[in-house]
Coordinates of C-alpha atoms in Angstrom, one line a residue:
X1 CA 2.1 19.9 56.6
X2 CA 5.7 21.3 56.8
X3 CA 7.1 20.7 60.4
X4 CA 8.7 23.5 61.7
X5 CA 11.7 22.6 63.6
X6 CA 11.8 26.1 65.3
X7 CA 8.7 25.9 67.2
X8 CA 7.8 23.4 70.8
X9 CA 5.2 21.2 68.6
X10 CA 7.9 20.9 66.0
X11 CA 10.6 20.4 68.1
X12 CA 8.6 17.5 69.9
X13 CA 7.7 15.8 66.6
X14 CA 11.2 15.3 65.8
X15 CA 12.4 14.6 68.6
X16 CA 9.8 11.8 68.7
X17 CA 10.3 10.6 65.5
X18 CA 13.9 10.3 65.9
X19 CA 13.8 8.4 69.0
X20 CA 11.8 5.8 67.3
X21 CA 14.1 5.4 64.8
X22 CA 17.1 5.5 66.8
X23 CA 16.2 2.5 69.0
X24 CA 14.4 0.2 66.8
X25 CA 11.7 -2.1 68.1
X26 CA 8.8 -4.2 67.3
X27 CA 5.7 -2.3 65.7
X28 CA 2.8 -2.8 68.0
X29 CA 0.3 -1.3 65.3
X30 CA -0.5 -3.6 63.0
X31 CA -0.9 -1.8 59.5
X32 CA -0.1 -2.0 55.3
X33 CA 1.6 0.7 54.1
X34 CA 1.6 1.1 49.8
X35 CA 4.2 3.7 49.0
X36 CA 3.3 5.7 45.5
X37 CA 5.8 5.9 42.7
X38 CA 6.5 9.5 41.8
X39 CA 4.1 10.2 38.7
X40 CA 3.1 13.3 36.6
X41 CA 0.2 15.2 37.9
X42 CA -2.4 16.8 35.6
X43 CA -0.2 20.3 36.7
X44 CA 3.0 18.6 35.2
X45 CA 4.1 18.4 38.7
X46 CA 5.7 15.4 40.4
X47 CA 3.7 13.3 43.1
X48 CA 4.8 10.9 44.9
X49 CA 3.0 9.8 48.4
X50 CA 1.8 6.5 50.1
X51 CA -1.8 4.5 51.3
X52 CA -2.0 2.9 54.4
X53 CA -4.5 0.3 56.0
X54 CA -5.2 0.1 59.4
X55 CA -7.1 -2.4 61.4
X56 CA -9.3 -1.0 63.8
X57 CA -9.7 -2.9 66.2
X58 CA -6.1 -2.2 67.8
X59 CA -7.2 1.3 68.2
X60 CA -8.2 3.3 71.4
X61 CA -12.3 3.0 71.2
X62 CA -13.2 5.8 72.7
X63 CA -11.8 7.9 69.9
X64 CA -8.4 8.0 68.6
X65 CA -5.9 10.5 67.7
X66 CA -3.6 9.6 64.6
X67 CA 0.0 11.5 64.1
X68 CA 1.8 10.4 61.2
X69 CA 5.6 11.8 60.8
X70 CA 7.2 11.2 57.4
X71 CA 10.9 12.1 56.6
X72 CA 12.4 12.8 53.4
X73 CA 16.4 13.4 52.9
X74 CA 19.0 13.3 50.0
X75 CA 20.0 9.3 49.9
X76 CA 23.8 11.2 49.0
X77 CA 25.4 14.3 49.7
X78 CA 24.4 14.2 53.2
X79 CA 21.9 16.7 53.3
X80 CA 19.2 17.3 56.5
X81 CA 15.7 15.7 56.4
X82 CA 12.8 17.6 56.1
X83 CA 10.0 16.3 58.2
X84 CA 6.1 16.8 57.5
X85 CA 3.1 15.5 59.9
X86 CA -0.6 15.0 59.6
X87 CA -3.2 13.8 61.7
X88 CA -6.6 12.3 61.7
X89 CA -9.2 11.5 64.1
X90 CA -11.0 8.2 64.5
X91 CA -14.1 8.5 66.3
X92 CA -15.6 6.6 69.3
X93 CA -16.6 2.6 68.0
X94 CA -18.1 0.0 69.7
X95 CA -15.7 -2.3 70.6
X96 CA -17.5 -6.3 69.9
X97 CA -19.0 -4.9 66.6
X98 CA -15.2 -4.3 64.7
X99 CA -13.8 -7.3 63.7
X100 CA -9.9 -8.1 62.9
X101 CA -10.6 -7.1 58.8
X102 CA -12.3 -4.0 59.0
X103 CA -9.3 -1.5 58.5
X104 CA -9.4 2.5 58.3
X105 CA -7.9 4.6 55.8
X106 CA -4.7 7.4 55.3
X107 CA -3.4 8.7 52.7
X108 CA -0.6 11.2 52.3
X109 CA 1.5 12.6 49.1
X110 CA 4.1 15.0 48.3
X111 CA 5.8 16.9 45.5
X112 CA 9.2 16.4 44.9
X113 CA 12.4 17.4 42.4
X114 CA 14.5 15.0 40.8
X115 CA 16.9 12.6 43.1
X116 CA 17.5 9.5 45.5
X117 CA 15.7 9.9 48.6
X118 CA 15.5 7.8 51.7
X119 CA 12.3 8.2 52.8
X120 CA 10.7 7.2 56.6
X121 CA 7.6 7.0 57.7
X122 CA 6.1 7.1 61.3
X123 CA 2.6 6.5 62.7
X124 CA 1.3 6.7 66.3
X125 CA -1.6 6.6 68.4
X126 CA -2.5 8.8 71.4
X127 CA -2.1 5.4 73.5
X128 CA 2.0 5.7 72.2
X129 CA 1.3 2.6 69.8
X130 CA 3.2 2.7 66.5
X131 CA 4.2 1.5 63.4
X132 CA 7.1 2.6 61.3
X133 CA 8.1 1.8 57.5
X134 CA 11.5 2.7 55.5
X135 CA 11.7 2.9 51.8
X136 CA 13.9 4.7 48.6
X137 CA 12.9 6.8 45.5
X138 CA 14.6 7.0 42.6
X139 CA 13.2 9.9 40.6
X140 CA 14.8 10.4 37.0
X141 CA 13.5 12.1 34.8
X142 CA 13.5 10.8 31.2
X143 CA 15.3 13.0 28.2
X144 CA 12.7 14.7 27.2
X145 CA 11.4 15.6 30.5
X146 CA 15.3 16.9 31.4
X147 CA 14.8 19.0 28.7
X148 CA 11.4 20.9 30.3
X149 CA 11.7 23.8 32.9
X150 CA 11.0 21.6 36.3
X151 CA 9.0 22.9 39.5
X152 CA 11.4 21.8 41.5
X153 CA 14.8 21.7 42.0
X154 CA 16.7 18.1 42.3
X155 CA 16.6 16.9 46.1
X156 CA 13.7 19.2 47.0
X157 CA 10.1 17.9 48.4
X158 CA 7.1 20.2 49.2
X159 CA 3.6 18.9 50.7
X160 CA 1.3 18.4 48.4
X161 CA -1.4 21.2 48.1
X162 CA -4.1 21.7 46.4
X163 CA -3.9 23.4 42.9
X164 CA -5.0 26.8 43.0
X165 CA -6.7 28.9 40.6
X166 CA -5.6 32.1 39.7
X167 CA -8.9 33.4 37.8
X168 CA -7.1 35.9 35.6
X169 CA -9.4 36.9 33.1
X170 CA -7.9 36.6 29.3
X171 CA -9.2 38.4 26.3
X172 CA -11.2 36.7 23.9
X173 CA -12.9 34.1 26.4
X174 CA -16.4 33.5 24.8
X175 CA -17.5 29.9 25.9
X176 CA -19.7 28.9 28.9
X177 CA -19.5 25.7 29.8
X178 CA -21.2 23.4 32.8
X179 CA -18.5 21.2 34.4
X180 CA -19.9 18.6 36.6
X181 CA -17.0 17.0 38.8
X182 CA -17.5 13.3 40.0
X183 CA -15.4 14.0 43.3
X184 CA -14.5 9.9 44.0
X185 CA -11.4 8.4 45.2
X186 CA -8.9 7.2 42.2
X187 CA -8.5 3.3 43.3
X188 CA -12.5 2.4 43.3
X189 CA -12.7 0.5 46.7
X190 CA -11.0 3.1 48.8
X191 CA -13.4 4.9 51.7
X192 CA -11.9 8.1 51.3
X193 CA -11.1 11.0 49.1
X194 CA -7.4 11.3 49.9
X195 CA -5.3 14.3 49.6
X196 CA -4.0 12.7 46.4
X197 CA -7.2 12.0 45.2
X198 CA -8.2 15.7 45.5
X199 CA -5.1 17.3 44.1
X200 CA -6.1 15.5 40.6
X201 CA -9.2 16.4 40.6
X202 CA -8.2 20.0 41.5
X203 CA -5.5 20.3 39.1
X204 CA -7.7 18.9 35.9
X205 CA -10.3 21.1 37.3
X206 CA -7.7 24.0 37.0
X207 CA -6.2 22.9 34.1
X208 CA -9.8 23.1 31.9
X209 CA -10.3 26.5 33.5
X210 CA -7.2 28.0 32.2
X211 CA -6.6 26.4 28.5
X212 CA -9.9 26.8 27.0
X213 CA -11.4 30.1 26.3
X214 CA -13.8 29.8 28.9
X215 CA -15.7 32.7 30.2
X216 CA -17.9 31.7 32.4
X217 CA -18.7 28.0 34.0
X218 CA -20.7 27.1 36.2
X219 CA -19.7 23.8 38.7
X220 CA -21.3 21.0 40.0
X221 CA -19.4 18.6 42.4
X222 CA -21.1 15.2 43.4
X223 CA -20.4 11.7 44.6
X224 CA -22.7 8.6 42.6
X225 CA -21.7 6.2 45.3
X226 CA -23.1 8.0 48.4
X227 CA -25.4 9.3 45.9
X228 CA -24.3 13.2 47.1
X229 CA -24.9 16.7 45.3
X230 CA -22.0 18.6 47.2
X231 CA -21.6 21.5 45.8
X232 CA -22.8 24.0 42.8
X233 CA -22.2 27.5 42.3
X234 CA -23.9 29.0 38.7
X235 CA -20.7 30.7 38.3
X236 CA -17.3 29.8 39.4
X237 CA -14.9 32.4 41.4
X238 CA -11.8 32.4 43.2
X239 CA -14.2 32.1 46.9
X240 CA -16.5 29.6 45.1
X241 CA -13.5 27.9 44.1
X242 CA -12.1 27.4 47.9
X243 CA -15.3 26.9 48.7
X244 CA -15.2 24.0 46.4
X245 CA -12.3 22.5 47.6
X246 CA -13.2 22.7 51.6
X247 CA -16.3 20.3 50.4
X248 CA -14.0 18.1 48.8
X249 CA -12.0 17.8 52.4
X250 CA -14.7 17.5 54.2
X251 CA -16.0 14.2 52.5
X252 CA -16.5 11.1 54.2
X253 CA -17.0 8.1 52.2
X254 CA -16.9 5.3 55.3
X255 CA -20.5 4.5 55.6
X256 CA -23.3 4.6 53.4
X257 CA -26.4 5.7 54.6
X258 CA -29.7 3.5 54.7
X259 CA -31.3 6.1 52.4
X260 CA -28.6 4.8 49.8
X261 CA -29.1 1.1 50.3
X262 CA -33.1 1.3 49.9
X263 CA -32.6 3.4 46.5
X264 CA -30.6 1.6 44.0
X265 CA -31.0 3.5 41.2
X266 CA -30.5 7.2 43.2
X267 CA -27.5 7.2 41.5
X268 CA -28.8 7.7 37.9
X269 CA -31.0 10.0 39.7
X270 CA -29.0 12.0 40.7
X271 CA -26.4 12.8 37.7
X272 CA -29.8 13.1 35.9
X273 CA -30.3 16.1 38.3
X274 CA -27.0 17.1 37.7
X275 CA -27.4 17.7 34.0
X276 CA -31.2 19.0 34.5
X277 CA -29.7 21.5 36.5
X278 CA -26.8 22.3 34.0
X279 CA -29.3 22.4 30.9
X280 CA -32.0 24.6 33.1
X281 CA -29.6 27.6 33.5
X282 CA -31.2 31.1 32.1
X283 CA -28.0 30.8 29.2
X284 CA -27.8 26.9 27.4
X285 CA -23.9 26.3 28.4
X286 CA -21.8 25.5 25.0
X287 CA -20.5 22.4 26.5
X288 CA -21.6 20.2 29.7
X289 CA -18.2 18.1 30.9
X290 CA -17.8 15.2 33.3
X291 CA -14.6 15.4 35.2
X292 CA -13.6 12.6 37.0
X293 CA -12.7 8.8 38.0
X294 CA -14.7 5.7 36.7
X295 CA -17.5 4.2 38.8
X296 CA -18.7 0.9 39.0
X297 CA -22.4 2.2 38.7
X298 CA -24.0 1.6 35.7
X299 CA -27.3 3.9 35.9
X300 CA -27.4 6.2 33.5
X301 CA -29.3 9.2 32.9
X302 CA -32.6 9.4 30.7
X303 CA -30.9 11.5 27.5
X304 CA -34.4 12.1 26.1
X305 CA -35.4 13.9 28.9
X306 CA -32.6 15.6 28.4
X307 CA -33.0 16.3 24.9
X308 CA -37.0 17.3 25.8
X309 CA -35.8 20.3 28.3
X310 CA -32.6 21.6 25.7
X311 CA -34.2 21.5 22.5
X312 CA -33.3 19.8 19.3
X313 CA -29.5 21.2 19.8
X314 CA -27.8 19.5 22.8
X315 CA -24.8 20.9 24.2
X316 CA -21.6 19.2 23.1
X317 CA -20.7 16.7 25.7
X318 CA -17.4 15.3 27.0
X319 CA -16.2 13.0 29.9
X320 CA -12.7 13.3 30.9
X321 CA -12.1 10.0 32.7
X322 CA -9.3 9.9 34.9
X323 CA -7.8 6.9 35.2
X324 CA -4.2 7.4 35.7
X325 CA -2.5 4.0 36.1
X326 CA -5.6 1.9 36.5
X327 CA -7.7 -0.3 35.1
X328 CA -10.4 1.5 32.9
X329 CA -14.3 0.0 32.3
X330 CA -17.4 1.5 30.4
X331 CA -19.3 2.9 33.2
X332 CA -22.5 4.5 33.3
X333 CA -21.2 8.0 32.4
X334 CA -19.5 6.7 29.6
X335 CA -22.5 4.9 28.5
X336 CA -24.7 7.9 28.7
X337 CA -21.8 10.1 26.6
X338 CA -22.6 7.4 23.6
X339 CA -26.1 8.0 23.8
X340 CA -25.8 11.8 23.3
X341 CA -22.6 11.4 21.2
X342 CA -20.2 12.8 23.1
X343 CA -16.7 12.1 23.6
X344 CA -15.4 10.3 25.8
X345 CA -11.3 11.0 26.9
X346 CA -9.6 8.3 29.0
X347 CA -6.7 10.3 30.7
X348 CA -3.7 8.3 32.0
X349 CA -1.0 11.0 31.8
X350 CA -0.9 15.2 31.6
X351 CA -0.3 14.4 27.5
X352 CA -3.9 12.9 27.3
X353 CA -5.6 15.7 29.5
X354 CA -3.9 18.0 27.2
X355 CA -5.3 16.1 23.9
X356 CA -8.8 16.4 25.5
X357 CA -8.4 19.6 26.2
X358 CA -7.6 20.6 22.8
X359 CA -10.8 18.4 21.2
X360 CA -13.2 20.6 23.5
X361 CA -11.6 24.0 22.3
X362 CA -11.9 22.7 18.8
X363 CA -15.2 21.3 19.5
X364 CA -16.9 24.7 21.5
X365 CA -15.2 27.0 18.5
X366 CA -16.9 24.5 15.5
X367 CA -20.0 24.5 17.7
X368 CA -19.7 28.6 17.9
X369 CA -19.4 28.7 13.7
X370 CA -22.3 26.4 13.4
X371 CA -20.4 23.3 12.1

């Protein structure tokens, strides 16, 4: 969030943050912090942000309270920073059971314009321990992106939100289609669904929902890992659509429950639920598409089962695997879009979500003309 120097709580968070920063000393929180290189989002907006790790066990065990200050300003031109905050909440922990390596979790990000910025980074405790980092980004942008209307102006950040969706009805929609969203950290061994994490799911959520000529879909939001059904809604709205996203905040990914552990294969399970569902609607959708990061579980769902409750004609199929900037596997979803022949769209960049986008139009109006 924006801090608002005008108001006591804003006033105090600066004045905080500044004093830290004015008389240097030793951290006495021990933590890792990973700044993000500003990269294209799925909304051809520019993201930059930061992951940090955090040892427990230095933290106040009957339940801590987390502020984190970051400041952003112009590295020439002398221009004023602009300060945001968030804060998190670690609950009460038993102090002998967390040992030195098990670390907690916080992730921030921001949009930002073109420019050199100095960027620091505060992090305190309700006990007044702290740790503090410094860094620089260089954001240029290349020829041809100097060329395309920007977002933002040069030296100009804005806290990262998610995308919203504007539901505006367009002539000539005619598709239905069942989206089923994998809602899963990016990096694969992170414990929780960070703000950055949930913008790109958001925005290729949006982005599907605005460039094809879909009419209605309905939406499915799960996790294979916690083996969760979080949310469905036969057909999506602007409410249904916040209501989406407060699930997605609202995910914990720390511990996995013993119902998890004794059911190995709950995951398959459950995406087979997911597509049951999808295929038992009173109107067969046109399409069924996966939206999301790759998983290291393998299960995959029974496809003649699926084939049994659809008919001889299966929807057309698609899995849009975002993967921007990691390393990609065949994982079970991807197995299971071989079985049914579907398609299967690795997407690094905004370019490749675009490509995929236009295959499923092509694909929905062939399927529409009986080709």
């Amino acid at each position: 969030m924006l801090v608002d120097p005008a108001t006591p709580r804003g006033r105090a968070l600066i004045s905080r943050f500044e004093s830290v920063f004015s008389k240097p000393s030793p951290n006495t929180l021990e933590c890792e912090l990973k700044p993000l290189d500003p990269s294209l989002t799925f909304s051809f907006r520019f993201e930059t942000g930061f992951y940090l790790k955090l040892p427990l066990y230095q933290l106040d065990p009957s339940g801590a309270q987390l502020v984190a200050v970051t400041s952003f300003r112009p590295a020439f031109g002398g221009g004023a920073p602009t300060y945001f905050y968030q804060t998190s909440r670690v609950p009460k922990f038993p102090t002998p059971v967390i040992h030195s390596s098990i670390t907690g979790e916080l992730g921030g990000g921001f949009y930002i314009g073109p420019g050199h910025y100095e960027v620091r980074w505060l992090l305190e405790d309700n006990r007044a321990n702290h740790c503090s980092f410094r860094w620089t980004i260089r954001h240029r942008l290349s020829l041809r992106e100097s060329k395309q209307p920007q977002p933002l102006a040069s030296n100009t950040v804005t806290p990262l939100v998610v995308e919203g969706w504007s539901e505006r009805k367009q002539e000539g929609r005619r598709f239905r289609v069942a989206i089923l969203l994998h809602a899963a950290p990016l990096r694969w061994w992170s414990v929780a669904l960070h703000p950055f994490d949930r913008s790109l799911l958001a925005s290729a959520l949006v982005a599907v929902l605005e460039k094809t000529a879909v009419q209605e879909a309905s939406v499915s939001a799960f996790n294979l890992n916690q083996q969760l059904d979080l949310f469905h809604t036969r057909n999506l709205d602007r409410s249904e659509f916040l209501r989406l996203m407060g699930r997605l905040e609202e995910l914990q990914l720390g511990t996995i429950g013993l119902n998890v552990l004794r059911n190995p294969k709950g995951a398959g399970t459950l995406l087979d639920g997911m597509l049951q569902r999808a295929l038992n609607e009173p109107e067969l959708p046109d399409a069924v598409v996966v939206i999301g990061p790759p998983t290291l579980i393998e299960d995959e769902p029974p496809a003649r089962a699926l084939r049994e409750r659809a008919g001889s004609r299966l929807p057309y199929f698609a899995y849009f695997h975002l993967a921007p900037g990691s390393v990609q596997w065949r994982d079970g979803i991807e197995k299971f879009m071989k079985r049914v022949r579907g398609n299967v769209f690795h997407i690094r960049r905004a370019a490749d979500l675009a490509r995929a986008i236009g295959e499923l139009e092509d694909r929905l109006a062939r399927r529409r003309e009986g080709r």
